[in-house]
mmCIF file of C-alpha atoms in Angstrom:
data_model
loop_
_atom_site.group_PDB
_atom_site.id
_atom_site.type_symbol
_atom_site.label_atom_id
_atom_site.label_comp_id
_atom_site.label_asym_id
_atom_site.label_seq_id
_atom_site.Cartn_x
_atom_site.Cartn_y
_atom_site.Cartn_z
ATOM 1 C CA MET H 688 0.000 0.000 0.000
ATOM 2 C CA PHE H 689 2.611 2.536 1.106
ATOM 3 C CA ILE H 690 6.406 2.758 0.929
ATOM 4 C CA LEU H 691 7.367 5.521 3.344
ATOM 5 C CA LYS H 692 10.416 7.193 4.883
ATOM 6 C CA ARG H 693 10.888 7.875 8.584
ATOM 7 C CA GLN H 694 10.135 11.600 8.157
ATOM 8 C CA ASP H 695 6.735 10.736 6.642
ATOM 9 C CA VAL H 696 5.358 9.057 9.755
ATOM 10 C CA GLU H 697 4.978 9.306 13.511
ATOM 11 C CA ILE H 698 6.006 6.321 15.621
ATOM 12 C CA SER H 699 4.915 5.897 19.215
ATOM 13 C CA SER H 700 3.988 3.038 21.516
ATOM 14 C CA ILE H 701 0.983 2.172 23.642
ATOM 15 C CA GLN H 702 0.459 -0.274 26.477
ATOM 16 C CA HIS H 703 -1.092 -3.550 25.346
ATOM 17 C CA PRO H 704 -4.351 -3.942 27.298
ATOM 18 C CA LYS H 705 -3.803 -7.633 28.044
ATOM 19 C CA ARG H 706 -0.028 -7.981 28.173
ATOM 20 C CA ASP H 707 2.875 -6.425 30.009
ATOM 21 C CA GLN H 708 4.364 -4.971 26.848
ATOM 22 C CA GLN H 709 4.508 -1.824 24.774
ATOM 23 C CA VAL H 710 3.116 -2.070 21.242
ATOM 24 C CA PRO H 711 4.842 0.056 18.542
ATOM 25 C CA ILE H 712 2.326 2.148 16.598
ATOM 26 C CA LEU H 713 2.933 3.987 13.315
ATOM 27 C CA SER H 714 0.643 6.865 12.330
ATOM 28 C CA TYR H 715 0.283 8.146 8.768
ATOM 29 C CA GLN H 716 -2.404 10.525 7.492
ATOM 30 C CA GLY H 717 -4.815 9.609 10.245
ATOM 31 C CA GLN H 718 -4.322 5.863 9.803
ATOM 32 C CA THR H 719 -2.811 3.556 12.416
ATOM 33 C CA PHE H 720 -0.442 0.663 11.784
ATOM 34 C CA ARG H 721 1.241 -1.839 14.088
ATOM 35 C CA LEU H 722 4.615 -3.479 13.674
ATOM 36 C CA ILE H 723 4.659 -6.851 11.934
ATOM 37 C CA SER H 724 8.364 -7.384 11.317
ATOM 38 C CA VAL H 725 11.760 -5.656 11.327
ATOM 39 C CA PHE H 726 14.576 -6.386 8.865
ATOM 40 C CA LYS H 727 18.224 -5.345 8.725
ATOM 41 C CA ALA H 728 19.376 -2.905 6.042
ATOM 42 C CA SER H 729 20.879 -5.874 4.166
ATOM 43 C CA GLN H 730 17.484 -7.628 4.081
ATOM 44 C CA GLU H 731 15.709 -5.179 1.772
ATOM 45 C CA GLU H 732 14.567 -7.924 -0.621
ATOM 46 C CA GLU H 733 13.122 -9.983 2.243
ATOM 47 C CA ALA H 734 11.273 -6.934 3.612
ATOM 48 C CA ARG H 735 9.853 -6.046 0.204
ATOM 49 C CA ALA H 736 8.820 -9.666 -0.394
ATOM 50 C CA LEU H 737 6.804 -9.765 2.833
ATOM 51 C CA TRP H 738 5.255 -6.355 2.077
ATOM 52 C CA ARG H 739 4.256 -7.466 -1.440
ATOM 53 C CA GLU H 740 2.891 -10.764 -0.165
ATOM 54 C CA LEU H 741 0.653 -8.986 2.332
ATOM 55 C CA THR H 742 -0.478 -6.175 0.025
ATOM 56 C CA ASP H 743 -0.653 -7.750 -3.429
ATOM 57 C CA ASN H 744 -1.494 -11.367 -2.624
ATOM 58 C CA ARG H 745 -3.517 -10.984 0.565
ATOM 59 C CA GLY H 746 -5.061 -7.555 0.082
ATOM 60 C CA LYS H 747 -3.805 -6.172 3.378
ATOM 61 C CA ALA H 748 -3.184 -2.470 4.015
ATOM 62 C CA CYS H 749 0.484 -2.297 4.945
ATOM 63 C CA VAL H 750 3.355 0.154 5.200
ATOM 64 C CA LEU H 751 6.945 -0.621 4.195
ATOM 65 C CA LEU H 752 9.069 1.835 6.182
ATOM 66 C CA GLU H 753 12.521 2.522 4.761
ATOM 67 C CA GLU H 754 15.165 3.737 7.221
ATOM 68 C CA PRO H 755 18.952 3.952 6.748
ATOM 69 C CA GLU H 756 19.653 1.121 9.184
ATOM 70 C CA ARG H 757 16.595 -1.072 8.730
ATOM 71 C CA PHE H 758 13.334 -1.842 6.977
ATOM 72 C CA SER H 759 10.059 -2.585 8.754
ATOM 73 C CA VAL H 760 6.610 -3.786 7.730
ATOM 74 C CA TRP H 761 3.508 -2.458 9.485
ATOM 75 C CA GLY H 762 -0.102 -3.642 9.172
ATOM 76 C CA LYS H 763 -3.133 -1.361 9.444
ATOM 77 C CA ILE H 764 -5.268 -1.751 12.565
ATOM 78 C CA ARG H 765 -7.829 0.063 14.639
ATOM 79 C CA LEU H 766 -6.522 0.573 18.152
ATOM 80 C CA GLU H 767 -9.550 -1.172 19.626
ATOM 81 C CA GLN H 768 -8.423 -4.332 17.809
ATOM 82 C CA LEU H 769 -5.656 -4.704 20.368
ATOM 83 C CA ASP H 770 -8.253 -5.800 22.909
ATOM 84 C CA SER H 771 -8.697 -9.083 21.054
ATOM 85 C CA ASP H 772 -5.291 -9.200 19.436
ATOM 86 C CA THR H 773 -3.294 -12.410 19.575
ATOM 87 C CA GLY H 774 -0.249 -11.164 17.692
ATOM 88 C CA GLY H 775 2.247 -8.573 18.689
ATOM 89 C CA HIS H 776 5.326 -10.630 19.305
ATOM 90 C CA GLY H 777 8.420 -9.921 17.292
ATOM 91 C CA LYS H 778 9.798 -11.844 14.363
ATOM 92 C CA THR H 779 11.849 -14.303 16.441
ATOM 93 C CA ALA H 780 8.876 -15.235 18.632
ATOM 94 C CA ILE H 781 6.777 -15.810 15.508
ATOM 95 C CA LEU H 782 9.446 -18.148 14.092
ATOM 96 C CA VAL H 783 9.584 -20.018 17.393
ATOM 97 C CA GLU H 784 5.801 -20.343 17.543
ATOM 98 C CA ALA H 785 5.641 -21.658 13.968
ATOM 99 C CA SER H 786 8.401 -24.209 14.588
ATOM 100 C CA ILE H 787 6.546 -25.495 17.647
ATOM 101 C CA LEU H 788 3.353 -25.848 15.591
ATOM 102 C CA LEU H 789 5.284 -27.958 13.074
ATOM 103 C CA LEU H 790 6.681 -30.019 15.938
ATOM 104 C CA GLN H 791 3.122 -30.581 17.188
ATOM 105 C CA GLY H 792 1.982 -31.513 13.690
ATOM 106 C CA VAL H 793 4.676 -34.170 13.274
ATOM 107 C CA SER H 794 3.914 -35.603 16.718
ATOM 108 C CA ILE H 795 0.167 -35.756 15.979
ATOM 109 C CA ASP H 796 0.736 -37.519 12.661
ATOM 110 C CA ILE H 797 3.160 -40.022 14.178
ATOM 111 C CA GLU H 798 0.600 -40.931 16.838
ATOM 112 C CA GLU H 799 -2.218 -41.137 14.301
ATOM 113 C CA PHE H 800 -0.393 -43.223 11.700
ATOM 114 C CA LEU H 801 2.213 -45.108 13.739
ATOM 115 C CA GLY H 802 0.652 -45.348 17.201
ATOM 116 C CA ALA H 803 1.109 -43.959 20.707
ATOM 117 C CA ARG H 804 4.280 -45.954 21.372
ATOM 118 C CA GLN H 805 6.077 -44.410 18.404
ATOM 119 C CA ALA H 806 4.817 -40.961 19.417
ATOM 120 C CA ALA H 807 6.322 -41.436 22.883
ATOM 121 C CA LEU H 808 9.645 -42.492 21.326
ATOM 122 C CA PHE H 809 9.530 -39.431 19.088
ATOM 123 C CA GLU H 810 9.111 -37.167 22.132
ATOM 124 C CA LYS H 811 12.174 -38.779 23.701
ATOM 125 C CA ASP H 812 14.167 -38.272 20.492
ATOM 126 C CA ILE H 813 13.197 -34.597 20.366
ATOM 127 C CA ALA H 814 14.061 -34.155 24.048
ATOM 128 C CA GLU H 815 17.521 -35.616 23.424
ATOM 129 C CA VAL H 816 18.099 -33.199 20.531
ATOM 130 C CA LEU H 817 17.045 -30.182 22.605
ATOM 131 C CA GLN H 818 19.250 -31.318 25.491
ATOM 132 C CA GLN H 819 22.287 -31.868 23.256
ATOM 133 C CA LYS H 820 21.851 -28.489 21.568
ATOM 134 C CA GLN H 821 21.193 -26.796 24.935
ATOM 135 C CA PHE H 822 17.827 -25.271 24.053
ATOM 136 C CA PRO H 823 16.613 -22.867 26.771
ATOM 137 C CA GLN H 824 13.447 -23.857 28.643
ATOM 138 C CA ALA H 825 13.189 -27.205 26.878
ATOM 139 C CA SER H 826 15.846 -29.402 28.400
ATOM 140 C CA SER H 827 13.584 -32.106 29.837
ATOM 141 C CA LEU H 828 11.139 -34.681 28.506
ATOM 142 C CA GLU H 829 8.397 -32.996 30.549
ATOM 143 C CA ALA H 830 9.084 -29.690 28.783
ATOM 144 C CA VAL H 831 8.893 -31.395 25.388
ATOM 145 C CA LYS H 832 5.611 -33.093 26.334
ATOM 146 C CA TYR H 833 4.218 -29.665 27.212
ATOM 147 C CA LEU H 834 5.369 -28.129 23.929
ATOM 148 C CA VAL H 835 3.944 -31.005 21.912
ATOM 149 C CA SER H 836 0.561 -31.189 23.639
ATOM 150 C CA THR H 837 -0.382 -27.576 24.408
ATOM 151 C CA ASN H 838 -2.163 -25.884 21.510
ATOM 152 C CA PRO H 839 -2.414 -23.006 21.254
ATOM 153 C CA LEU H 840 0.720 -22.353 23.251
ATOM 154 C CA PRO H 841 0.179 -19.308 25.538
ATOM 155 C CA ALA H 842 2.347 -16.356 24.503
ATOM 156 C CA ALA H 843 3.897 -16.262 27.957
ATOM 157 C CA LYS H 844 4.988 -19.913 27.581
ATOM 158 C CA ILE H 845 6.770 -19.579 24.229
ATOM 159 C CA PRO H 846 10.415 -20.553 24.903
ATOM 160 C CA ASP H 847 13.074 -17.867 24.793
ATOM 161 C CA TRP H 848 14.792 -19.246 21.687
ATOM 162 C CA GLN H 849 16.741 -17.438 18.995
ATOM 163 C CA GLU H 850 16.595 -17.862 15.226
ATOM 164 C CA ASN H 851 19.445 -20.388 15.298
ATOM 165 C CA HIS H 852 17.389 -22.590 17.633
ATOM 166 C CA VAL H 853 14.528 -22.534 15.130
ATOM 167 C CA VAL H 854 16.882 -23.567 12.323
ATOM 168 C CA ILE H 855 18.274 -26.459 14.379
ATOM 169 C CA LEU H 856 14.817 -27.628 15.464
ATOM 170 C CA LEU H 857 13.457 -27.651 11.916
ATOM 171 C CA GLN H 858 16.526 -29.499 10.607
ATOM 172 C CA GLU H 859 16.275 -32.155 13.312
ATOM 173 C CA LEU H 860 12.487 -32.338 13.070
ATOM 174 C CA HIS H 861 12.763 -33.060 9.350
ATOM 175 C CA ARG H 862 15.459 -35.689 9.962
ATOM 176 C CA LEU H 863 13.402 -37.462 12.617
ATOM 177 C CA GLY H 864 10.154 -37.190 10.668
ATOM 178 C CA LYS H 865 11.793 -38.734 7.637
ATOM 179 C CA ALA H 866 13.174 -41.554 9.803
ATOM 180 C CA TYR H 867 9.784 -42.300 11.378
ATOM 181 C CA PHE H 868 7.687 -42.089 8.222
ATOM 182 C CA GLY H 869 10.279 -43.520 5.832
ATOM 183 C CA ASN H 870 10.110 -40.538 3.466
ATOM 184 C CA ALA H 871 9.767 -36.742 3.454
ATOM 185 C CA ASN H 872 6.157 -36.607 2.257
ATOM 186 C CA PHE H 873 5.004 -35.871 5.818
ATOM 187 C CA THR H 874 5.976 -32.202 5.398
ATOM 188 C CA LYS H 875 3.108 -31.508 2.984
ATOM 189 C CA GLN H 876 0.559 -32.556 5.591
ATOM 190 C CA VAL H 877 2.275 -30.963 8.580
ATOM 191 C CA ILE H 878 2.665 -27.530 7.005
ATOM 192 C CA TYR H 879 -1.120 -27.100 7.241
ATOM 193 C CA LYS H 880 -0.681 -26.899 11.006
ATOM 194 C CA LEU H 881 0.414 -23.294 10.405
ATOM 195 C CA GLU H 882 -3.208 -22.412 9.592
ATOM 196 C CA ASP H 883 -3.560 -22.024 13.377
ATOM 197 C CA MET H 884 -1.463 -18.838 13.166
ATOM 198 C CA PRO H 885 -2.715 -15.329 12.381
ATOM 199 C CA GLU H 886 -2.411 -14.678 8.672
ATOM 200 C CA ALA H 887 0.333 -12.047 8.825
ATOM 201 C CA GLU H 888 2.449 -14.159 11.186
ATOM 202 C CA ARG H 889 2.047 -17.279 9.044
ATOM 203 C CA SER H 890 3.057 -15.269 5.978
ATOM 204 C CA LEU H 891 6.125 -13.910 7.741
ATOM 205 C CA PHE H 892 7.256 -17.402 8.757
ATOM 206 C CA LEU H 893 6.694 -18.934 5.316
ATOM 207 C CA ASN H 894 8.580 -16.058 3.730
ATOM 208 C CA TRP H 895 11.492 -16.633 6.089
ATOM 209 C CA LEU H 896 11.357 -20.388 5.514
ATOM 210 C CA ASN H 897 11.297 -20.147 1.730
ATOM 211 C CA GLN H 898 14.293 -17.814 1.682
ATOM 212 C CA SER H 899 16.388 -20.127 3.850
ATOM 213 C CA PRO H 900 17.991 -23.483 2.953
ATOM 214 C CA LEU H 901 15.270 -25.077 5.108
ATOM 215 C CA GLY H 902 12.719 -24.210 2.430
ATOM 216 C CA LYS H 903 13.916 -27.121 0.328
ATOM 217 C CA LEU H 904 13.193 -29.514 3.190
ATOM 218 C CA TRP H 905 9.771 -28.118 4.137
ATOM 219 C CA GLN H 906 8.167 -27.753 0.727
#
């Protein structure tokens, strides 16, 4: 919808009514936008791809803000929408949430097609991976059982992982899924688990996924 410079807009923040967090708000010509994602200056193509996906393909009213040190994408809202809003976390949290949904999807399919015993073994395999790679807040089998079984995962319970943790999890999840199912066809079914996410967040994750080497695994 709009490609704007910093001098074109006003940026402020308001208190989220249901969370202990400040929500960045962009104002332009009487319209209000909230932050969807931030990109480094070197990620201009990625920022423009997300902006085009949301505006051209999904018909959303969005702002692409160009600044010397970064790019950011903002989606139009009415401030009263925050009362029922489920988004608002940053890009890394969205990636983490999406990776956990894929983890849940693989676990569900293993139990459905291979049985509860195989699903329990899968949880142990995932727990071992997270322990070996020293994932924060997920170093026990009990923690993995919680991640696998709790949907939707409360925002306050999303682990404090970084982007590299997401990459490792998706690599190992694909490896284990392929081992359990005997092929990689499971990804086509599991990716539908992302329909549980808000549209803009799902789009952000898929954009990130497709532009990374992981995209070839999770087609």
